[in-house]
PDB file of C-alpha atoms and ligand atoms in Angstrom:
ATOM      1  CA  MET A   1      -5.030 -11.813 -16.032  1.00 94.00           C
ATOM      2  CA  VAL A   2      -3.187  -8.788 -14.675  1.00 98.00           C
ATOM      3  CA  ILE A   3      -5.032  -6.826 -11.992  1.00 98.00           C
ATOM      4  CA  GLY A   4      -3.466  -3.699 -10.572  1.00 98.00           C
ATOM      5  CA  ARG A   5      -4.831  -1.106  -8.200  1.00 98.00           C
ATOM      6  CA  PHE A   6      -4.474   2.395  -6.862  1.00 98.00           C
ATOM      7  CA  ALA A   7      -5.162   2.637  -3.157  1.00 98.00           C
ATOM      8  CA  PRO A   8      -5.100   6.231  -1.894  1.00 97.00           C
ATOM      9  CA  SER A   9      -5.760   7.139   1.729  1.00 96.00           C
ATOM     10  CA  PRO A  10      -8.322   9.959   1.923  1.00 96.00           C
ATOM     11  CA  THR A  11      -6.234  12.130   4.224  1.00 94.00           C
ATOM     12  CA  GLY A  12      -6.190  15.032   1.776  1.00 94.00           C
ATOM     13  CA  PRO A  13      -6.216  15.862  -1.941  1.00 95.00           C
ATOM     14  CA  LEU A  14      -4.001  14.008  -4.431  1.00 96.00           C
ATOM     15  CA  HIS A  15      -0.599  15.624  -4.964  1.00 95.00           C
ATOM     16  CA  PHE A  16       2.040  15.114  -7.633  1.00 96.00           C
ATOM     17  CA  GLY A  17       3.555  12.121  -5.769  1.00 94.00           C
ATOM     18  CA  SER A  18       0.223  10.314  -5.658  1.00 95.00           C
ATOM     19  CA  LEU A  19      -0.307  11.087  -9.352  1.00 97.00           C
ATOM     20  CA  VAL A  20       3.015   9.459 -10.202  1.00 97.00           C
ATOM     21  CA  ALA A  21       2.002   6.302  -8.286  1.00 97.00           C
ATOM     22  CA  ALA A  22      -1.418   6.252  -9.939  1.00 98.00           C
ATOM     23  CA  VAL A  23       0.077   6.720 -13.418  1.00 98.00           C
ATOM     24  CA  ALA A  24       2.617   3.943 -12.893  1.00 98.00           C
ATOM     25  CA  SER A  25       0.106   1.357 -11.666  1.00 98.00           C
ATOM     26  CA  TYR A  26      -2.388   2.370 -14.370  1.00 98.00           C
ATOM     27  CA  CYS A  27       0.079   2.106 -17.272  1.00 98.00           C
ATOM     28  CA  ASP A  28       1.496  -1.138 -15.855  1.00 98.00           C
ATOM     29  CA  ALA A  29      -1.926  -2.828 -15.717  1.00 98.00           C
ATOM     30  CA  LYS A  30      -3.351  -1.366 -18.931  1.00 98.00           C
ATOM     31  CA  SER A  31      -0.208  -2.029 -20.994  1.00 97.00           C
ATOM     32  CA  GLN A  32      -0.611  -5.721 -20.106  1.00 97.00           C
ATOM     33  CA  GLY A  33      -4.280  -5.733 -21.078  1.00 98.00           C
ATOM     34  CA  GLY A  34      -5.201  -5.895 -17.411  1.00 98.00           C
ATOM     35  CA  GLN A  35      -7.681  -4.302 -15.071  1.00 98.00           C
ATOM     36  CA  TRP A  36      -7.033  -1.400 -12.743  1.00 98.00           C
ATOM     37  CA  LEU A  37      -9.056  -1.106  -9.555  1.00 98.00           C
ATOM     38  CA  LEU A  38      -9.583   1.830  -7.237  1.00 98.00           C
ATOM     39  CA  ARG A  39      -9.663   1.272  -3.495  1.00 98.00           C
ATOM     40  CA  ILE A  40     -10.122   4.039  -0.957  1.00 98.00           C
ATOM     41  CA  GLU A  41      -7.980   3.161   2.069  1.00 98.00           C
ATOM     42  CA  ASP A  42     -10.045   4.747   4.801  1.00 97.00           C
ATOM     43  CA  VAL A  43      -9.502   1.941   7.324  1.00 97.00           C
ATOM     44  CA  ASP A  44      -7.984   4.456   9.746  1.00 96.00           C
ATOM     45  CA  THR A  45     -11.098   6.524  10.308  1.00 93.00           C
ATOM     46  CA  THR A  46      -9.217   8.788  12.724  1.00 94.00           C
ATOM     47  CA  ARG A  47      -7.153  10.142   9.804  1.00 92.00           C
ATOM     48  CA  ARG A  48     -10.012  10.458   7.355  1.00 89.00           C
ATOM     49  CA  VAL A  49     -10.615  13.994   6.084  1.00 93.00           C
ATOM     50  CA  GLU A  50     -14.177  15.008   5.241  1.00 94.00           C
ATOM     51  CA  GLY A  51     -14.680  15.212   1.466  1.00 96.00           C
ATOM     52  CA  ALA A  52     -11.220  13.870   0.601  1.00 97.00           C
ATOM     53  CA  SER A  53     -12.464  10.636  -1.067  1.00 98.00           C
ATOM     54  CA  GLU A  54     -14.848  12.546  -3.329  1.00 98.00           C
ATOM     55  CA  ASP A  55     -12.083  14.996  -4.165  1.00 97.00           C
ATOM     56  CA  ILE A  56      -9.638  12.182  -5.031  1.00 98.00           C
ATOM     57  CA  ILE A  57     -12.215  10.444  -7.249  1.00 98.00           C
ATOM     58  CA  ARG A  58     -13.071  13.688  -9.062  1.00 98.00           C
ATOM     59  CA  THR A  59      -9.392  14.422  -9.636  1.00 98.00           C
ATOM     60  CA  LEU A  60      -8.726  10.941 -11.049  1.00 98.00           C
ATOM     61  CA  GLN A  61     -11.671  11.383 -13.413  1.00 98.00           C
ATOM     62  CA  ARG A  62     -10.434  14.791 -14.513  1.00 98.00           C
ATOM     63  CA  TYR A  63      -7.013  13.291 -15.284  1.00 98.00           C
ATOM     64  CA  GLY A  64      -8.615  10.631 -17.456  1.00 98.00           C
ATOM     65  CA  PHE A  65      -8.140   7.503 -15.323  1.00 98.00           C
ATOM     66  CA  GLU A  66     -10.709   4.785 -15.999  1.00 98.00           C
ATOM     67  CA  TRP A  67     -10.967   2.199 -13.245  1.00 98.00           C
ATOM     68  CA  ASP A  68     -12.625  -1.176 -13.586  1.00 98.00           C
ATOM     69  CA  GLY A  69     -15.540  -2.234 -11.396  1.00 98.00           C
ATOM     70  CA  ASP A  70     -16.859  -0.463  -8.327  1.00 98.00           C
ATOM     71  CA  ILE A  71     -14.730   1.592  -5.970  1.00 98.00           C
ATOM     72  CA  VAL A  72     -13.967  -0.360  -2.797  1.00 98.00           C
ATOM     73  CA  TYR A  73     -13.944   1.413   0.582  1.00 98.00           C
ATOM     74  CA  GLN A  74     -12.004  -0.188   3.415  1.00 98.00           C
ATOM     75  CA  SER A  75     -14.300   1.404   5.983  1.00 97.00           C
ATOM     76  CA  GLN A  76     -17.055  -0.934   4.726  1.00 97.00           C
ATOM     77  CA  ARG A  77     -15.000  -4.115   4.958  1.00 98.00           C
ATOM     78  CA  SER A  78     -14.434  -4.681   8.689  1.00 98.00           C
ATOM     79  CA  GLU A  79     -16.230  -8.038   8.543  1.00 98.00           C
ATOM     80  CA  TYR A  80     -13.583  -9.404   6.174  1.00 98.00           C
ATOM     81  CA  TYR A  81     -10.729  -8.117   8.323  1.00 98.00           C
ATOM     82  CA  GLU A  82     -12.447  -9.648  11.364  1.00 98.00           C
ATOM     83  CA  GLN A  83     -12.680 -12.999   9.531  1.00 98.00           C
ATOM     84  CA  ALA A  84      -8.970 -12.864   8.748  1.00 98.00           C
ATOM     85  CA  LEU A  85      -8.188 -12.097  12.384  1.00 98.00           C
ATOM     86  CA  THR A  86     -10.361 -15.019  13.493  1.00 98.00           C
ATOM     87  CA  ARG A  87      -8.520 -17.281  11.085  1.00 98.00           C
ATOM     88  CA  LEU A  88      -5.140 -16.152  12.429  1.00 98.00           C
ATOM     89  CA  ARG A  89      -6.359 -16.658  16.012  1.00 98.00           C
ATOM     90  CA  ASN A  90      -7.624 -20.150  15.189  1.00 98.00           C
ATOM     91  CA  LEU A  91      -4.247 -20.944  13.671  1.00 98.00           C
ATOM     92  CA  GLY A  92      -2.609 -19.800  16.899  1.00 98.00           C
ATOM     93  CA  LEU A  93      -0.811 -17.034  15.016  1.00 98.00           C
ATOM     94  CA  ALA A  94      -2.351 -13.994  16.733  1.00 98.00           C
ATOM     95  CA  TYR A  95      -2.512 -13.020  20.398  1.00 98.00           C
ATOM     96  CA  PRO A  96      -3.988 -10.150  22.431  1.00 98.00           C
ATOM     97  CA  CYS A  97      -1.750  -7.417  23.826  1.00 98.00           C
ATOM     98  CA  THR A  98      -2.502  -4.764  26.436  1.00 98.00           C
ATOM     99  CA  CYS A  99       0.944  -3.155  26.606  1.00 97.00           C
ATOM    100  CA  SER A 100       1.213   0.607  26.392  1.00 94.00           C
ATOM    101  CA  ARG A 101       3.802   2.259  24.166  1.00 92.00           C
ATOM    102  CA  LYS A 102       5.803   3.187  27.241  1.00 93.00           C
ATOM    103  CA  GLU A 103       5.773  -0.354  28.635  1.00 93.00           C
ATOM    104  CA  ILE A 104       7.053  -1.663  25.315  1.00 93.00           C
ATOM    105  CA  ALA A 105       9.788   0.982  25.118  1.00 90.00           C
ATOM    106  CA  ASP A 106      10.846   0.239  28.710  1.00 92.00           C
ATOM    107  CA  SER A 107      10.899  -3.548  28.339  1.00 90.00           C
ATOM    108  CA  SER A 108      12.352  -3.981  24.865  1.00 82.00           C
ATOM    109  CA  THR A 109      16.048  -4.359  24.303  1.00 86.00           C
ATOM    110  CA  GLN A 110      15.964  -5.109  20.603  1.00 92.00           C
ATOM    111  CA  GLN A 111      15.911  -2.561  17.819  1.00 94.00           C
ATOM    112  CA  GLY A 112      14.242  -3.399  14.510  1.00 95.00           C
ATOM    113  CA  ILE A 113      13.896  -1.514  11.237  1.00 95.00           C
ATOM    114  CA  GLU A 114      11.045   0.564  12.654  1.00 91.00           C
ATOM    115  CA  GLY A 115      12.101   1.152  16.235  1.00 90.00           C
ATOM    116  CA  VAL A 116      11.940  -1.195  19.194  1.00 93.00           C
ATOM    117  CA  ILE A 117      10.848  -4.777  18.690  1.00 96.00           C
ATOM    118  CA  TYR A 118       7.873  -5.883  20.752  1.00 97.00           C
ATOM    119  CA  PRO A 119       9.356  -8.295  23.316  1.00 95.00           C
ATOM    120  CA  GLY A 120       6.388 -10.682  23.268  1.00 95.00           C
ATOM    121  CA  THR A 121       5.323  -9.845  26.824  1.00 96.00           C
ATOM    122  CA  CYS A 122       1.630 -10.652  26.368  1.00 97.00           C
ATOM    123  CA  GLN A 123       2.376 -13.905  24.618  1.00 96.00           C
ATOM    124  CA  HIS A 124       3.893 -15.234  27.823  1.00 93.00           C
ATOM    125  CA  HIS A 125       2.012 -13.335  30.562  1.00 94.00           C
ATOM    126  CA  PRO A 126      -1.668 -12.747  31.261  1.00 95.00           C
ATOM    127  CA  ILE A 127      -3.033  -9.570  29.698  1.00 97.00           C
ATOM    128  CA  LYS A 128      -4.162  -6.687  31.936  1.00 96.00           C
ATOM    129  CA  PRO A 129      -7.849  -6.666  32.851  1.00 96.00           C
ATOM    130  CA  ASN A 130     -10.139  -3.806  31.787  1.00 96.00           C
ATOM    131  CA  THR A 131      -7.633  -2.602  29.221  1.00 97.00           C
ATOM    132  CA  PRO A 132      -8.330  -2.178  25.495  1.00 97.00           C
ATOM    133  CA  ILE A 133      -6.819  -5.084  23.575  1.00 98.00           C
ATOM    134  CA  ALA A 134      -4.671  -4.898  20.460  1.00 98.00           C
ATOM    135  CA  TRP A 135      -3.992  -8.052  18.431  1.00 98.00           C
ATOM    136  CA  ARG A 136      -0.493  -8.943  17.343  1.00 98.00           C
ATOM    137  CA  LEU A 137       0.746 -11.399  14.752  1.00 98.00           C
ATOM    138  CA  LYS A 138       3.418 -13.831  15.928  1.00 98.00           C
ATOM    139  CA  THR A 139       6.581 -13.493  13.878  1.00 98.00           C
ATOM    140  CA  PRO A 140       9.092 -16.339  13.856  1.00 97.00           C
ATOM    141  CA  ALA A 141      12.774 -15.859  13.028  1.00 97.00           C
ATOM    142  CA  LYS A 142      12.071 -16.522   9.360  1.00 97.00           C
ATOM    143  CA  ARG A 143      13.516 -14.945   6.262  1.00 98.00           C
ATOM    144  CA  ILE A 144      10.939 -13.334   3.990  1.00 98.00           C
ATOM    145  CA  SER A 145      12.291 -12.236   0.640  1.00 97.00           C
ATOM    146  CA  PHE A 146      11.040 -11.034  -2.702  1.00 97.00           C
ATOM    147  CA  GLU A 147      12.391  -9.586  -5.905  1.00 96.00           C
ATOM    148  CA  ASP A 148      10.961  -6.132  -6.446  1.00 97.00           C
ATOM    149  CA  ARG A 149      10.476  -5.359 -10.154  1.00 96.00           C
ATOM    150  CA  ILE A 150      12.291  -2.042  -9.748  1.00 95.00           C
ATOM    151  CA  VAL A 151      14.376  -2.113  -6.571  1.00 95.00           C
ATOM    152  CA  GLY A 152      15.405  -5.746  -6.872  1.00 95.00           C
ATOM    153  CA  TRP A 153      16.052  -8.309  -4.165  1.00 96.00           C
ATOM    154  CA  GLN A 154      14.650  -7.467  -0.705  1.00 97.00           C
ATOM    155  CA  GLN A 155      14.623  -9.455   2.477  1.00 98.00           C
ATOM    156  CA  HIS A 156      13.897  -9.220   6.170  1.00 98.00           C
ATOM    157  CA  ASN A 157      14.034 -11.640   9.018  1.00 98.00           C
ATOM    158  CA  ILE A 158      10.425 -11.112  10.021  1.00 98.00           C
ATOM    159  CA  GLY A 159      10.952 -11.907  13.705  1.00 97.00           C
ATOM    160  CA  GLN A 160      14.261 -10.100  14.179  1.00 97.00           C
ATOM    161  CA  ASP A 161      13.808  -7.085  11.911  1.00 98.00           C
ATOM    162  CA  ILE A 162      10.118  -6.408  12.505  1.00 98.00           C
ATOM    163  CA  GLY A 163       8.772  -8.473  15.408  1.00 97.00           C
ATOM    164  CA  ASP A 164       5.201  -9.264  16.443  1.00 98.00           C
ATOM    165  CA  PHE A 165       3.263  -6.441  14.791  1.00 98.00           C
ATOM    166  CA  VAL A 166      -0.213  -5.104  15.457  1.00 98.00           C
ATOM    167  CA  ILE A 167      -2.963  -6.289  13.112  1.00 98.00           C
ATOM    168  CA  LYS A 168      -5.875  -4.858  15.101  1.00 98.00           C
ATOM    169  CA  ARG A 169      -5.318  -1.771  17.188  1.00 98.00           C
ATOM    170  CA  ALA A 170      -6.436  -1.152  20.762  1.00 97.00           C
ATOM    171  CA  ASP A 171      -8.948   1.415  19.432  1.00 97.00           C
ATOM    172  CA  SER A 172     -10.426  -1.577  17.530  1.00 97.00           C
ATOM    173  CA  LEU A 173      -9.385  -0.337  14.085  1.00 98.00           C
ATOM    174  CA  PHE A 174      -7.665  -2.867  11.836  1.00 98.00           C
ATOM    175  CA  SER A 175      -4.129  -2.093  10.813  1.00 98.00           C
ATOM    176  CA  TYR A 176      -3.176  -0.980   7.317  1.00 98.00           C
ATOM    177  CA  GLN A 177      -1.034  -4.148   6.944  1.00 98.00           C
ATOM    178  CA  LEU A 178      -3.924  -6.537   7.549  1.00 98.00           C
ATOM    179  CA  ALA A 179      -6.469  -4.546   5.537  1.00 98.00           C
ATOM    180  CA  VAL A 180      -4.241  -4.204   2.485  1.00 98.00           C
ATOM    181  CA  VAL A 181      -3.400  -7.925   2.445  1.00 98.00           C
ATOM    182  CA  VAL A 182      -7.029  -9.020   2.774  1.00 98.00           C
ATOM    183  CA  ASP A 183      -8.188  -6.541   0.128  1.00 98.00           C
ATOM    184  CA  ASP A 184      -5.437  -7.325  -2.382  1.00 98.00           C
ATOM    185  CA  ALA A 185      -6.288 -11.043  -2.074  1.00 98.00           C
ATOM    186  CA  MET A 186     -10.063 -10.640  -2.227  1.00 98.00           C
ATOM    187  CA  GLN A 187      -9.848  -8.254  -5.192  1.00 98.00           C
ATOM    188  CA  GLY A 188      -7.559 -10.683  -7.028  1.00 98.00           C
ATOM    189  CA  ILE A 189      -4.738  -8.144  -7.323  1.00 98.00           C
ATOM    190  CA  THR A 190      -1.700  -9.590  -9.126  1.00 98.00           C
ATOM    191  CA  HIS A 191       0.520  -6.515  -9.565  1.00 98.00           C
ATOM    192  CA  VAL A 192       1.176  -3.954  -6.825  1.00 98.00           C
ATOM    193  CA  VAL A 193       2.826  -0.754  -8.055  1.00 98.00           C
ATOM    194  CA  ARG A 194       3.206   1.901  -5.353  1.00 98.00           C
ATOM    195  CA  GLY A 195       5.578   4.400  -3.759  1.00 96.00           C
ATOM    196  CA  ALA A 196       8.899   3.311  -2.286  1.00 95.00           C
ATOM    197  CA  ASP A 197       7.749   4.494   1.167  1.00 94.00           C
ATOM    198  CA  LEU A 198       5.891   1.172   1.390  1.00 97.00           C
ATOM    199  CA  LEU A 199       8.869  -1.003   0.474  1.00 97.00           C
ATOM    200  CA  GLN A 200       9.563  -1.708   4.164  1.00 97.00           C
ATOM    201  CA  SER A 201       5.971  -2.890   4.691  1.00 98.00           C
ATOM    202  CA  THR A 202       6.110  -5.495   1.949  1.00 98.00           C
ATOM    203  CA  THR A 203       7.738  -8.341   3.883  1.00 98.00           C
ATOM    204  CA  ARG A 204       5.063  -7.949   6.595  1.00 98.00           C
ATOM    205  CA  GLN A 205       2.399  -8.187   3.909  1.00 98.00           C
ATOM    206  CA  ILE A 206       4.008 -11.231   2.304  1.00 98.00           C
ATOM    207  CA  TYR A 207       4.246 -12.934   5.690  1.00 98.00           C
ATOM    208  CA  LEU A 208       0.559 -12.201   6.351  1.00 98.00           C
ATOM    209  CA  GLN A 209      -0.323 -13.604   2.903  1.00 98.00           C
ATOM    210  CA  GLN A 210       1.538 -16.783   3.757  1.00 98.00           C
ATOM    211  CA  CYS A 211      -0.222 -17.086   7.131  1.00 98.00           C
ATOM    212  CA  LEU A 212      -3.622 -16.604   5.485  1.00 98.00           C
ATOM    213  CA  GLY A 213      -2.861 -18.905   2.550  1.00 98.00           C
ATOM    214  CA  TYR A 214      -3.148 -16.183  -0.098  1.00 98.00           C
ATOM    215  CA  ALA A 215      -1.393 -16.200  -3.472  1.00 97.00           C
ATOM    216  CA  PRO A 216       1.840 -14.200  -3.816  1.00 97.00           C
ATOM    217  CA  LEU A 217       1.837 -10.908  -5.739  1.00 97.00           C
ATOM    218  CA  LEU A 218       4.367  -9.054  -7.858  1.00 97.00           C
ATOM    219  CA  TYR A 219       5.667  -5.798  -6.395  1.00 98.00           C
ATOM    220  CA  ALA A 220       7.151  -2.689  -7.959  1.00 97.00           C
ATOM    221  CA  HIS A 221       8.128   0.239  -5.741  1.00 97.00           C
ATOM    222  CA  ILE A 222       8.549   3.448  -7.674  1.00 96.00           C
ATOM    223  CA  PRO A 223      10.923   6.251  -6.630  1.00 93.00           C
ATOM    224  CA  LEU A 224       9.395   8.853  -4.330  1.00 92.00           C
ATOM    225  CA  VAL A 225       8.825  12.395  -5.490  1.00 90.00           C
ATOM    226  CA  LEU A 226      10.658  14.738  -3.119  1.00 87.00           C
ATOM    227  CA  ASN A 227      10.170  18.448  -2.547  1.00 86.00           C
ATOM    228  CA  ASN A 228      12.971  21.046  -2.604  1.00 83.00           C
ATOM    229  CA  GLN A 229      13.853  20.173   0.991  1.00 84.00           C
ATOM    230  CA  GLY A 230      14.273  16.505   0.060  1.00 85.00           C
ATOM    231  CA  GLN A 231      11.078  15.485   1.869  1.00 87.00           C
ATOM    232  CA  LYS A 232       8.494  13.065   0.531  1.00 84.00           C
ATOM    233  CA  LEU A 233       5.452  14.897  -0.817  1.00 83.00           C
ATOM    234  CA  SER A 234       2.634  14.384   1.665  1.00 79.00           C
ATOM    235  CA  LYS A 235      -0.011  16.181   3.622  1.00 73.00           C
ATOM    236  CA  GLN A 236       2.530  16.566   6.451  1.00 75.00           C
ATOM    237  CA  THR A 237       5.018  18.338   4.173  1.00 76.00           C
ATOM    238  CA  LEU A 238       2.185  20.488   2.815  1.00 71.00           C
ATOM    239  CA  ALA A 239       2.333  19.132  -0.730  1.00 80.00           C
ATOM    240  CA  THR A 240       0.078  21.166  -2.973  1.00 90.00           C
ATOM    241  CA  ALA A 241      -3.047  19.598  -4.447  1.00 93.00           C
ATOM    242  CA  LEU A 242      -2.948  18.655  -8.133  1.00 94.00           C
ATOM    243  CA  PRO A 243      -4.099  21.511 -10.358  1.00 91.00           C
ATOM    244  CA  SER A 244      -7.517  21.149 -11.958  1.00 89.00           C
ATOM    245  CA  ASP A 245      -6.397  22.984 -15.104  1.00 90.00           C
ATOM    246  CA  ASN A 246      -3.264  22.137 -17.090  1.00 92.00           C
ATOM    247  CA  VAL A 247      -4.115  18.472 -16.647  1.00 96.00           C
ATOM    248  CA  LYS A 248      -2.239  17.324 -19.747  1.00 97.00           C
ATOM    249  CA  ASP A 249       1.006  19.105 -18.818  1.00 96.00           C
ATOM    250  CA  THR A 250       0.854  17.823 -15.253  1.00 97.00           C
ATOM    251  CA  LEU A 251       0.393  14.278 -16.563  1.00 97.00           C
ATOM    252  CA  ILE A 252       3.327  14.714 -18.937  1.00 97.00           C
ATOM    253  CA  ASN A 253       5.467  15.799 -15.963  1.00 96.00           C
ATOM    254  CA  ALA A 254       4.368  12.676 -14.062  1.00 97.00           C
ATOM    255  CA  LEU A 255       5.240  10.461 -17.042  1.00 97.00           C
ATOM    256  CA  HIS A 256       8.625  12.194 -17.373  1.00 96.00           C
ATOM    257  CA  PHE A 257       9.360  11.464 -13.724  1.00 95.00           C
ATOM    258  CA  LEU A 258       9.140   7.723 -14.421  1.00 95.00           C
ATOM    259  CA  PRO A 259      11.829   5.952 -16.456  1.00 93.00           C
ATOM    260  CA  PHE A 260       9.449   3.639 -18.306  1.00 96.00           C
ATOM    261  CA  LEU A 261       8.724   5.556 -21.511  1.00 97.00           C
ATOM    262  CA  PRO A 262      10.918   6.356 -24.526  1.00 96.00           C
ATOM    263  CA  GLN A 263      12.076   9.986 -24.800  1.00 94.00           C
ATOM    264  CA  PRO A 264      11.392  12.422 -26.321  1.00 96.00           C
ATOM    265  CA  PHE A 265       7.622  12.279 -25.993  1.00 97.00           C
ATOM    266  CA  PRO A 266       5.563  13.172 -29.070  1.00 97.00           C
ATOM    267  CA  THR A 267       3.080  16.053 -28.989  1.00 97.00           C
ATOM    268  CA  PHE A 268      -0.314  15.010 -27.680  1.00 97.00           C
ATOM    269  CA  SER A 269      -3.443  16.522 -29.140  1.00 96.00           C
ATOM    270  CA  SER A 270      -5.686  15.352 -26.316  1.00 96.00           C
ATOM    271  CA  LEU A 271      -5.745  13.588 -22.984  1.00 96.00           C
ATOM    272  CA  SER A 272      -6.926  10.338 -24.578  1.00 96.00           C
ATOM    273  CA  ASP A 273      -4.155  10.630 -27.157  1.00 97.00           C
ATOM    274  CA  LEU A 274      -1.622  10.922 -24.310  1.00 98.00           C
ATOM    275  CA  TRP A 275      -3.015   7.930 -22.429  1.00 98.00           C
ATOM    276  CA  ARG A 276      -3.103   5.776 -25.560  1.00 98.00           C
ATOM    277  CA  TRP A 277       0.539   6.543 -26.328  1.00 98.00           C
ATOM    278  CA  ALA A 278       1.706   6.017 -22.726  1.00 98.00           C
ATOM    279  CA  ILE A 279      -0.055   2.654 -22.448  1.00 98.00           C
ATOM    280  CA  ASP A 280       1.213   1.532 -25.869  1.00 98.00           C
ATOM    281  CA  HIS A 281       4.837   2.464 -25.098  1.00 97.00           C
ATOM    282  CA  TRP A 282       5.062   1.565 -21.421  1.00 97.00           C
ATOM    283  CA  GLN A 283       8.020  -0.677 -20.591  1.00 94.00           C
ATOM    284  CA  MET A 284       8.464  -2.062 -17.124  1.00 92.00           C
ATOM    285  CA  SER A 285       9.996  -5.457 -16.647  1.00 83.00           C
ATOM    286  CA  ASN A 286       7.684  -8.105 -15.305  1.00 77.00           C
ATOM    287  CA  HIS A 287      10.177 -10.864 -14.667  1.00 71.00           C
ATOM    288  CA  ALA A 288      10.728 -10.513 -10.960  1.00 65.00           C
ATOM    289  CA  LYS A 289       8.725 -12.879  -8.863  1.00 52.00           C
ATOM    290  CA  THR A 290       7.885 -13.327  -5.203  1.00 51.00           C
ATOM    291  CA  ILE A 291      10.169 -15.979  -3.785  1.00 48.00           C
ATOM    292  CA  THR A 292       9.409 -17.500  -0.423  1.00 45.00           C
TER     293      THR A 292
HETATM  294  N1  LIG B 301      -3.045   3.701   1.203  1.00 57.58           N
HETATM  295  C1  LIG B 301      -1.628   3.723   1.056  1.00 57.58           C
HETATM  296  C2  LIG B 301      -1.138   5.135   0.864  1.00 57.58           C
HETATM  297  O1  LIG B 301      -1.897   5.999   0.439  1.00 57.58           O
HETATM  298  C3  LIG B 301      -1.159   2.900  -0.119  1.00 57.58           C
HETATM  299  C4  LIG B 301      -1.245   1.460   0.183  1.00 57.58           C
HETATM  300  C5  LIG B 301      -0.683   0.547  -0.894  1.00 57.58           C
HETATM  301  O2  LIG B 301      -0.539   0.958  -2.053  1.00 57.58           O
HETATM  302  O3  LIG B 301      -0.421  -0.600  -0.561  1.00 57.58           O
HETATM  303  O4  LIG B 301       0.000   5.424   1.164  1.00 57.58           O
HETATM  304 ZN1   ZN B 302       1.608  -6.736  25.234  1.00 57.58          ZN
END
């Protein structure tokens, strides 16, 4: 059984880039007779924008997406993230950290793919008293690799390229990496299709899955939609919200952006006609597999 998902963060309205990701995961799951779940990734409540979830859901409905089951909200799932953290602590894989950003920058000599590598200070020294605690996952010098269905072979040395990363923040919010891994496993997700901006996060997620004993998933990272300045469409780059009229043409543009449908497209008489054709003709190779 194929189970895919769309997992928007409610930091603003959906834009064309998010539509492309939604379309790709939807067609991928539905073309394989699978389910497609909707998860609102509001784990970072400090970034949540009032009304954004409702707006995203309304927009998806207007564009004709039909998700299976109930919508899952990360903000309601802290108990599961806490259980995962407890499990990692019991396995001796997580440790508390009271270092400030500045202390880490000053003490680290190693550069990873996302800036300085945490030097493991709090693993070897007592933590500071009366200081908010973050939790970090221990990362050994271990190669984590997978074959992305679109981008191909990917690998990182989890300890040397990433380092001990935060799974629960000092403000007591769980990290995106932990939440997404727990949710994908608990929702039985088999196929992750998402934007290429998350490609770099995937080895962290695979490592967490291995630590927690979860099943591996298939990954496909689709090309990012860029604006005229070559920036990724996002709230930060002021991407415009999806139009509420012209839905069919906007969807056709999203389908054209992806190289998984035969050209030229036929003429569609309705939205359901368009979806039926796209799902029937969708071609995205499924052969790549997570390799550990
Ligand atoms: N919530 C993430 C985002 O909106 C997507 C997470 C994922 O697909 O794994 O960028
Ligand atoms: Zn520390």
